[in-house]
Coordinates of C-alpha atoms and ligand atoms in Angstrom, one line a residue:
X1 CA 69.2 167.8 -66.4
X2 CA 72.9 167.5 -65.4
X3 CA 76.0 167.5 -67.6
X4 CA 79.6 166.5 -67.1
X5 CA 82.5 167.4 -69.5
X6 CA 85.7 165.5 -69.9
X7 CA 88.4 167.7 -71.5
X8 CA 91.5 166.4 -73.3
X9 CA 94.3 168.1 -75.3
X10 CA 95.5 171.6 -75.3
X11 CA 94.4 174.9 -73.8
X12 CA 92.2 175.6 -76.8
X13 CA 90.0 172.7 -75.7
X14 CA 89.9 173.8 -72.1
X15 CA 88.9 177.3 -73.3
X16 CA 86.1 175.8 -75.5
X17 CA 84.9 173.8 -72.5
X18 CA 84.4 177.1 -70.6
X19 CA 82.2 178.4 -73.4
X20 CA 80.3 175.1 -73.6
X21 CA 79.5 175.4 -69.9
X22 CA 77.9 178.8 -70.3
X23 CA 75.9 177.6 -73.3
X24 CA 74.7 174.5 -71.4
X25 CA 73.7 176.5 -68.4
X26 CA 71.7 178.9 -70.6
X27 CA 69.9 175.7 -71.8
X28 CA 69.0 175.0 -68.2
X29 CA 71.6 172.2 -67.6
X30 CA 73.5 172.1 -64.2
X31 CA 76.9 170.7 -63.7
X32 CA 77.0 167.1 -62.3
X33 CA 79.6 166.2 -59.6
X34 CA 80.1 162.6 -60.9
X35 CA 79.5 160.5 -64.0
X36 CA 76.7 158.6 -62.2
X37 CA 74.7 161.8 -61.7
X38 CA 75.0 163.1 -65.2
X39 CA 72.2 163.0 -67.9
X40 CA 74.6 164.2 -70.5
X41 CA 78.3 163.3 -70.7
X42 CA 80.5 165.3 -73.1
X43 CA 84.0 164.3 -74.3
X44 CA 85.9 167.3 -75.6
X45 CA 88.6 165.4 -77.5
X46 CA 92.1 165.7 -78.9
X47 CA 93.3 163.9 -81.9
X48 CA 97.0 165.1 -82.0
X49 CA 98.1 161.5 -81.2
X50 CA 96.4 158.2 -81.7
X51 CA 96.7 157.4 -77.9
X52 CA 94.4 160.4 -77.1
X53 CA 91.7 159.1 -79.4
X54 CA 92.0 155.5 -78.0
X55 CA 91.6 156.8 -74.5
X56 CA 88.2 158.4 -75.4
X57 CA 87.0 155.3 -77.3
X58 CA 88.1 153.2 -74.3
X59 CA 86.0 155.3 -72.0
X60 CA 82.9 154.2 -73.9
X61 CA 82.9 150.9 -71.9
X62 CA 82.0 153.0 -68.9
X63 CA 79.1 154.6 -70.9
X64 CA 77.6 151.1 -71.4
X65 CA 77.5 150.6 -67.6
X66 CA 76.1 154.1 -66.9
X67 CA 73.4 153.7 -69.6
X68 CA 72.1 150.6 -67.8
X69 CA 71.3 152.8 -64.8
X70 CA 70.1 155.8 -66.8
X71 CA 68.4 154.9 -70.1
X72 CA 68.1 158.6 -71.1
X73 CA 71.9 159.3 -70.8
X74 CA 73.2 161.4 -73.8
X75 CA 76.8 160.8 -74.8
X76 CA 78.4 163.6 -76.9
X77 CA 81.8 163.7 -78.5
X78 CA 83.1 167.1 -79.5
X79 CA 86.5 168.7 -80.1
X80 CA 89.2 167.6 -82.6
X81 CA 87.9 164.0 -83.3
X82 CA 84.7 165.3 -84.9
X83 CA 84.3 166.2 -88.6
X84 CA 80.5 166.4 -89.0
X85 CA 77.9 167.6 -86.4
X86 CA 75.3 164.9 -86.3
X87 CA 73.1 162.8 -84.0
X88 CA 72.6 159.0 -84.2
X89 CA 69.4 159.7 -86.2
X90 CA 70.9 162.2 -88.7
X91 CA 70.9 161.2 -92.4
X92 CA 74.6 161.7 -92.8
X93 CA 76.6 161.0 -89.7
X94 CA 80.2 161.5 -88.5
X95 CA 82.5 158.6 -89.1
X96 CA 82.9 158.3 -85.3
X97 CA 79.5 156.5 -85.3
X98 CA 81.2 153.6 -87.0
X99 CA 83.9 153.4 -84.3
X100 CA 81.6 153.1 -81.3
X101 CA 77.9 152.5 -80.7
X102 CA 77.9 154.4 -77.5
X103 CA 77.7 158.0 -78.8
X104 CA 74.5 159.8 -79.4
X105 CA 75.8 163.1 -80.7
X106 CA 79.0 164.2 -82.6
X107 CA 79.4 168.0 -82.5
X108 CA 81.9 170.3 -84.2
X109 CA 82.8 172.7 -81.5
X110 CA 82.5 175.8 -83.7
X111 CA 78.9 174.6 -84.3
X112 CA 78.2 174.5 -80.5
X113 CA 74.9 176.4 -80.9
X114 CA 73.6 173.4 -83.0
X115 CA 73.8 171.2 -79.8
X116 CA 70.2 172.1 -78.8
X117 CA 68.8 171.0 -82.2
X118 CA 70.8 167.8 -82.1
X119 CA 69.5 167.0 -78.6
X120 CA 65.9 167.6 -79.9
X121 CA 66.6 165.3 -82.9
X122 CA 67.5 162.6 -80.3
X123 CA 64.6 163.3 -78.0
X124 CA 61.9 165.6 -79.3
X125 CA 60.2 165.6 -75.9
X126 CA 63.0 167.6 -74.2
X127 CA 62.1 171.2 -73.8
X128 CA 65.0 173.7 -74.2
X129 CA 64.8 177.5 -73.9
X130 CA 65.5 179.7 -77.0
X131 CA 68.9 181.4 -77.1
X132 CA 69.6 184.9 -78.6
X133 CA 70.1 184.9 -82.4
X134 CA 73.3 186.9 -82.1
X135 CA 74.9 184.3 -79.9
X136 CA 74.1 181.6 -82.4
X137 CA 76.1 183.3 -85.2
X138 CA 79.5 182.6 -83.7
X139 CA 80.4 180.4 -80.7
X140 CA 83.0 183.0 -79.7
X141 CA 80.0 185.3 -78.9
X142 CA 79.3 183.1 -75.9
X143 CA 80.9 184.6 -72.8
X144 CA 82.8 181.8 -71.2
X145 CA 82.3 180.5 -67.7
X146 CA 86.0 181.1 -66.7
X147 CA 87.3 178.4 -64.3
X148 CA 89.5 181.0 -62.6
X149 CA 88.6 184.6 -61.6
X150 CA 92.2 185.8 -62.0
X151 CA 93.4 183.9 -65.1
X152 CA 91.8 183.6 -68.5
X153 CA 92.7 181.8 -71.7
X154 CA 91.3 183.8 -74.6
X155 CA 91.3 182.4 -78.2
X156 CA 92.4 184.9 -80.9
X157 CA 92.3 182.6 -83.8
X158 CA 91.1 179.1 -84.8
X159 CA 92.5 176.5 -87.2
X160 CA 95.8 176.5 -89.0
X161 CA 97.1 177.0 -92.5
X162 CA 100.6 175.6 -92.0
X163 CA 100.0 172.0 -92.9
X164 CA 103.0 170.5 -91.1
X165 CA 103.1 167.1 -92.7
X166 CA 102.6 165.2 -89.5
X167 CA 99.8 167.3 -88.0
X168 CA 96.0 166.7 -87.9
X169 CA 95.1 170.2 -86.7
X170 CA 94.4 171.9 -90.1
X171 CA 92.0 169.0 -90.7
X172 CA 90.4 168.9 -87.3
X173 CA 90.2 172.7 -86.7
X174 CA 90.0 173.8 -90.3
X175 CA 91.6 176.8 -92.0
X176 CA 93.1 179.6 -89.9
X177 CA 90.6 182.4 -89.1
X178 CA 91.3 185.3 -86.7
X179 CA 88.7 186.7 -84.4
X180 CA 87.9 190.4 -84.9
X181 CA 90.2 192.6 -82.7
X182 CA 87.2 194.4 -81.2
X183 CA 85.7 191.2 -79.9
X184 CA 88.9 190.0 -78.3
X185 CA 89.4 193.4 -76.7
X186 CA 85.9 193.4 -75.4
X187 CA 86.4 190.0 -73.8
X188 CA 89.7 191.0 -72.3
X189 CA 88.2 194.3 -70.9
X190 CA 85.3 192.5 -69.4
X191 CA 87.6 190.0 -67.7
X192 CA 89.8 192.7 -66.3
X193 CA 86.8 194.6 -65.1
X194 CA 85.8 191.5 -63.1
X195 CA 89.2 191.5 -61.4
X196 CA 91.2 189.4 -63.9
X197 CA 95.0 189.7 -63.6
X198 CA 96.4 187.4 -66.2
X199 CA 95.4 186.8 -69.8
X200 CA 96.8 184.1 -72.1
X201 CA 96.0 184.6 -75.8
X202 CA 95.5 181.3 -77.7
X203 CA 96.0 180.3 -81.3
X204 CA 97.9 177.6 -83.2
X205 CA 100.3 180.2 -84.5
X206 CA 99.4 183.5 -82.7
X207 CA 101.9 185.6 -84.5
X208 CA 100.1 185.1 -87.8
X209 CA 97.0 186.7 -86.3
X210 CA 95.2 188.7 -88.9
X211 CA 97.4 187.5 -91.7
X212 CA 95.8 184.2 -92.9
X213 CA 94.4 183.7 -96.4
X214 CA 90.9 184.0 -94.9
X215 CA 91.7 187.2 -93.0
X216 CA 93.1 188.7 -96.2
X217 CA 90.1 187.8 -98.3
X218 CA 87.8 189.2 -95.6
X219 CA 89.9 192.4 -95.4
X220 CA 89.1 192.7 -91.7
X221 CA 92.5 193.9 -90.7
X222 CA 93.1 196.3 -93.6
X223 CA 92.7 199.4 -91.5
X224 CA 95.7 198.6 -89.2
X225 CA 98.8 200.7 -89.5
X226 CA 101.4 199.5 -92.0
X227 CA 104.8 198.3 -90.6
X228 CA 103.3 196.7 -87.6
X229 CA 101.8 193.1 -87.5
X230 CA 98.2 192.8 -86.4
X231 CA 99.3 190.7 -83.5
X232 CA 101.5 193.4 -82.1
X233 CA 98.7 195.9 -82.6
X234 CA 96.5 193.6 -80.6
X235 CA 99.1 193.2 -77.8
X236 CA 99.5 197.0 -77.6
X237 CA 95.8 197.4 -77.1
X238 CA 95.5 194.8 -74.5
X239 CA 98.6 196.1 -72.7
X240 CA 96.6 199.4 -72.1
X241 CA 94.4 197.4 -69.7
X242 CA 97.3 197.7 -67.2
X243 CA 95.7 200.9 -65.9
X244 CA 92.5 198.9 -65.2
X245 CA 94.3 196.1 -63.3
X246 CA 95.7 193.7 -65.9
X247 CA 99.1 192.5 -64.7
X248 CA 100.2 189.6 -66.9
X249 CA 99.8 189.0 -70.6
X250 CA 101.0 185.8 -72.3
X251 CA 100.4 184.0 -75.6
X252 CA 100.8 180.5 -77.1
X253 CA 102.0 179.2 -79.5
X254 CA 104.4 181.1 -81.6
X255 CA 105.8 179.9 -84.9
X256 CA 109.4 180.4 -86.1
X257 CA 108.2 181.4 -89.5
X258 CA 105.9 184.2 -88.3
X259 CA 107.7 185.6 -85.2
X260 CA 108.5 189.2 -86.2
X261 CA 111.1 191.7 -85.0
X262 CA 108.3 194.0 -83.8
X263 CA 106.9 191.2 -81.7
X264 CA 110.3 190.5 -80.1
X265 CA 110.6 194.3 -79.4
X266 CA 107.1 194.3 -77.9
X267 CA 108.0 191.5 -75.5
X268 CA 110.8 193.6 -74.2
X269 CA 108.7 196.8 -74.1
X270 CA 105.1 196.2 -73.1
X271 CA 104.5 196.3 -69.4
X272 CA 102.2 193.4 -69.1
X273 CA 104.0 191.0 -71.5
X274 CA 105.7 188.3 -69.4
X275 CA 109.4 187.2 -70.1
X276 CA 108.4 183.9 -71.4
X277 CA 107.7 182.4 -74.8
X278 CA 106.7 179.0 -76.2
X279 CA 108.3 178.6 -79.6
X280 CA 108.0 175.0 -81.0
X281 CA 111.0 173.9 -83.1
X282 CA 110.0 170.3 -83.7
X283 CA 113.4 169.1 -84.8
X284 CA 117.1 170.1 -84.7
X285 CA 118.1 169.0 -88.2
X286 CA 117.2 170.8 -91.5
X287 CA 116.4 167.6 -93.3
X288 CA 113.8 166.6 -90.7
X289 CA 112.3 170.1 -90.7
X290 CA 112.0 169.9 -94.5
X291 CA 110.1 166.6 -94.4
X292 CA 107.9 168.1 -91.7
X293 CA 107.1 171.1 -93.9
X294 CA 108.4 173.4 -91.2
X295 CA 109.5 176.4 -93.4
X296 CA 112.6 177.5 -91.5
X297 CA 116.1 176.2 -90.9
X298 CA 117.7 175.5 -87.6
X299 CA 120.0 178.5 -88.2
X300 CA 117.0 180.8 -88.6
X301 CA 115.5 179.4 -85.4
X302 CA 118.7 180.0 -83.5
X303 CA 118.9 183.6 -84.8
X304 CA 115.4 184.2 -83.3
X305 CA 116.4 182.7 -80.0
X306 CA 119.5 184.9 -80.0
X307 CA 117.4 188.0 -80.7
X308 CA 114.9 187.1 -78.0
X309 CA 117.6 186.6 -75.4
X310 CA 119.3 189.8 -76.3
X311 CA 116.1 191.9 -76.3
X312 CA 114.7 190.3 -73.1
X313 CA 117.6 189.2 -70.9
X314 CA 116.7 186.1 -68.9
X315 CA 113.6 185.3 -71.0
X316 CA 112.3 181.8 -70.4
X317 CA 111.9 179.8 -73.6
X318 CA 110.1 176.5 -74.0
X319 CA 109.7 174.4 -77.1
X320 CA 108.1 171.3 -78.7
X321 CA 110.0 168.4 -80.3
X322 CA 108.8 165.3 -82.1
X323 CA 111.1 162.3 -81.9
X324 CA 110.9 159.3 -84.3
X325 CA 109.3 161.2 -87.2
X326 CA 109.3 159.3 -90.6
X327 CA 112.8 158.8 -91.8
X328 CA 114.5 160.2 -88.7
X329 CA 118.1 158.9 -88.8
X330 CA 120.4 158.5 -85.8
X331 CA 122.3 161.6 -87.1
X332 CA 119.1 163.6 -87.3
X333 CA 118.0 162.6 -83.8
X334 CA 121.5 163.4 -82.5
X335 CA 121.2 166.9 -84.0
X336 CA 117.8 167.4 -82.2
X337 CA 119.5 166.2 -78.9
X338 CA 122.4 168.5 -79.4
X339 CA 120.2 171.5 -80.2
X340 CA 118.3 171.0 -77.0
X341 CA 121.5 170.5 -75.0
X342 CA 123.2 173.6 -76.4
X343 CA 120.3 176.0 -76.1
X344 CA 119.1 174.8 -72.7
X345 CA 115.4 175.6 -73.1
X346 CA 113.5 176.1 -69.9
X347 CA 111.2 173.4 -70.8
X348 CA 110.3 171.2 -73.8
X349 CA 107.4 168.9 -74.6
X350 CA 108.6 165.8 -76.4
X351 CA 106.2 163.6 -78.4
X352 CA 106.9 160.3 -80.0
X353 CA 105.6 160.6 -83.6
X354 CA 102.2 159.2 -84.0
X355 CA 100.9 158.8 -87.6
X356 CA 97.6 160.6 -88.2
X357 CA 95.3 159.4 -91.0
X358 CA 94.7 162.0 -93.7
X359 CA 97.9 164.0 -93.2
X360 CA 100.6 164.4 -95.9
X361 CA 103.0 162.2 -93.9
X362 CA 100.5 159.3 -93.5
X363 CA 100.0 159.3 -97.3
X364 CA 103.6 159.9 -98.5
X365 CA 106.2 159.2 -95.8
X366 CA 106.7 155.8 -94.2
X367 CA 106.3 155.7 -90.4
X368 CA 109.6 153.7 -90.4
X369 CA 111.2 154.4 -87.0
X370 CA 110.4 151.4 -84.8
X371 CA 108.3 152.0 -81.7
X372 CA 111.2 150.7 -79.5
X373 CA 113.6 153.3 -81.1
X374 CA 111.0 156.1 -80.7
X375 CA 110.7 155.2 -77.0
X376 CA 114.5 155.0 -76.5
X377 CA 115.0 158.4 -78.2
X378 CA 112.3 159.9 -76.1
X379 CA 113.8 158.5 -72.8
X380 CA 117.3 159.8 -73.8
X381 CA 116.0 163.3 -74.4
X382 CA 113.8 163.2 -71.4
X383 CA 116.8 162.5 -69.1
X384 CA 118.5 165.5 -70.6
X385 CA 115.3 167.6 -70.0
X386 CA 115.4 166.7 -66.3
X387 CA 119.0 167.9 -65.9
X388 CA 118.4 171.1 -67.8
X389 CA 115.2 172.0 -65.9
X390 CA 117.0 171.3 -62.6
X391 CA 119.9 173.6 -63.6
X392 CA 117.5 176.4 -64.8
X393 CA 115.4 176.2 -61.6
X394 CA 118.5 176.2 -59.4
X395 CA 119.3 179.8 -60.7
X396 CA 116.1 181.1 -59.0
X397 CA 117.1 179.9 -55.5
X398 CA 117.7 182.8 -53.2
X399 CA 115.7 185.2 -55.4
X400 CA 112.3 186.7 -54.8
X401 CA 109.6 186.1 -57.3
X402 CA 106.1 187.5 -57.9
X403 CA 103.7 184.5 -58.0
X404 CA 100.1 184.4 -59.1
X405 CA 98.5 181.9 -56.7
X406 CA 96.3 179.4 -58.6
X407 CA 95.3 176.6 -56.2
X408 CA 96.0 174.8 -53.0
X409 CA 97.0 171.1 -52.7
X410 CA 98.0 169.1 -49.7
X411 CA 98.5 172.3 -47.6
X412 CA 100.6 174.0 -50.2
X413 CA 99.7 177.0 -52.4
X414 CA 100.7 176.6 -56.1
X415 CA 101.2 179.3 -58.7
X416 CA 103.5 180.6 -61.5
X417 CA 106.2 183.2 -61.6
X418 CA 106.6 185.8 -64.4
X419 CA 108.9 183.4 -66.2
X420 CA 106.2 180.7 -65.9
X421 CA 108.0 178.7 -63.3
X422 CA 105.8 176.7 -61.0
X423 CA 106.2 177.8 -57.4
X424 CA 104.8 176.2 -54.2
X425 CA 104.8 177.6 -50.7
X426 CA 102.8 177.5 -47.4
X427 CA 100.1 180.1 -47.1
X428 CA 96.4 180.8 -46.5
X429 CA 93.9 179.7 -49.1
X430 CA 92.6 183.3 -49.2
X431 CA 95.8 184.2 -51.3
X432 CA 94.4 182.2 -54.3
X433 CA 93.9 184.7 -57.1
X434 CA 96.5 187.2 -55.9
X435 CA 100.0 188.0 -56.9
X436 CA 102.3 187.6 -53.9
X437 CA 106.1 187.8 -53.4
X438 CA 107.8 184.6 -52.6
X439 CA 111.4 184.0 -51.6
X440 CA 112.8 180.9 -53.3
X441 CA 114.5 178.5 -50.9
X442 CA 114.8 175.3 -52.9
X443 CA 114.5 173.8 -56.4
X444 CA 112.8 170.4 -56.4
X445 CA 112.9 168.6 -59.8
X446 CA 110.2 170.6 -61.7
X447 CA 109.0 173.0 -59.0
X448 CA 110.4 175.9 -57.0
X449 CA 109.7 175.9 -53.2
X450 CA 109.7 179.0 -51.2
X451 CA 108.1 181.2 -48.4
X452 CA 105.9 184.2 -48.7
X453 CA 107.5 187.4 -47.7
Ligands
SAM1 N1 100.9 175.1 -83.6 C1 101.9 174.6 -82.8 C2 103.2 174.6 -83.6 O1 103.4 175.2 -84.6 O2 104.1 173.9 -83.2 C3 101.7 173.3 -82.1 C4 100.4 172.8 -82.0 S1 100.2 171.1 -81.8 C5 98.6 171.1 -81.2 C6 101.1 170.7 -80.3 C7 102.3 169.8 -80.5 O3 101.9 168.4 -80.8 C8 103.2 170.1 -81.7 O4 104.1 171.1 -81.4 C9 103.9 168.8 -82.0 O5 105.1 168.7 -81.3 C10 102.9 167.7 -81.4 N2 102.4 166.9 -82.5 C11 101.6 167.4 -83.6 N3 101.3 166.3 -84.4 C12 101.9 165.2 -83.9 C13 102.0 163.9 -84.3 N4 101.4 163.4 -85.4 N5 102.7 163.0 -83.5 C14 103.3 163.5 -82.4 N6 103.3 164.7 -82.0 C15 102.6 165.6 -82.7
SF4_2 FE1 100.0 171.7 -86.5 FE2 102.0 172.8 -87.8 FE3 99.7 174.1 -87.5 FE4 101.2 173.8 -85.4 S1 101.7 175.0 -87.2 S2 99.0 173.4 -85.5 S3 102.1 171.8 -85.8 S4 100.0 172.3 -88.7
F3S3 FE1 94.6 168.3 -79.6 FE2 93.0 169.7 -81.0 FE3 94.6 170.9 -79.3 S1 94.2 168.0 -81.7 S2 96.3 169.6 -79.2 S3 93.0 169.5 -78.8 S4 94.0 171.7 -81.3

């Protein structure tokens, strides 16, 4: 039996896909090279914007064609579009079964170990091996099949308690829960033992690690020293892996409400922590932030940026903005534009607001910015992004940077610098997975070009 996974959305989904691969291989599945060779096709979905969901539903046309050639094809949808693990024969099924006839299984990713039972519900004749009880308790117990030997994305928490009014994540991923520190450390240690150089810790709001309502009720983090956030304690423990070979530690995303002074100090102090942070602001006007239920002001956000820049000179900062959110006036958009222009972030992800069913905004705030205006605002700010990125990259020309080489494409090696800038240069494929020194010769739109020294 062969499987193929299509992954959409954020790093969290890519990381889940790696765990899914290990699980499927333990069940005896092998990876297919193309759709036509697969007996099971899995869509690991994102529901942050409507377009992403439509893309997956659109792909179902291909499934009709594939099924004509392979009657036993199993189509699975998992990830953020799924609310209830079920098969087409289950008594109560996920609502997705009403949107398309082509799916056989809907799977909540945290219930990954249920996949074997759902496959059997579909076809009782399929024989699958039994998997250890302990692994079945929590899908994080499954050791992932990392795509890269040198870089790993390791989840430290799931879900979100923030309930920003526009966002589907608290509904799709559930309430915020942190993984036990010992489990995360074990995963990090094992990865470094195998030669891993860079770890990126993942969570919707990493800085609230260990502080969610669920974590407090469970009391899992009670033993930690007072005066230090659990996240900083975790970073300090992982940083010790420097002596075993870890060279780079990153995390994403931070939240302006939770980012603490001890975290800012840690970024300046810990050996492995890289001089880069992703800190989504979402809007540059306090009225918009209020409607979004982002519990901070622009002034508070700017104070954090100031502290970060003072503590870690030259730190690279990226952010997220939404344009065209419900009720966004011309003045509010201008304030967002001005904030981005003044602060010159290293990078920013801009999204045009997409109303998501079930969120507070969809029930209470009118999606009243016309599509055309959303598009225009997005283009305006994207033009600004291009100029700022070019200016930021230009500053690296003539400098030498340490680059972790990730892949080769069209004769060029690609990797990222400590500040998370993409760098490309000529070199042998054998350098993939190593940190090399590169002299920067040129800045080209989004990428730095250089030569290995
Ligand atoms: N937890 C992170 C934070 O606090 O900002 C972000 C996680 S979210 C998965 C990634 C980004 O998607 C958000 O920062 C936001 O800009 C964007 N996003 C979320 N909901 C959206 C919506 N309904 N329409 C457009 N963009 C959205
Ligand atoms: Fe969504 Fe807000 Fe949670 Fe980020 S903090 S995942 S934007 S609800
Ligand atoms: Fe999308 Fe889910 Fe990530 S909605 S952005 S894949 S947490």
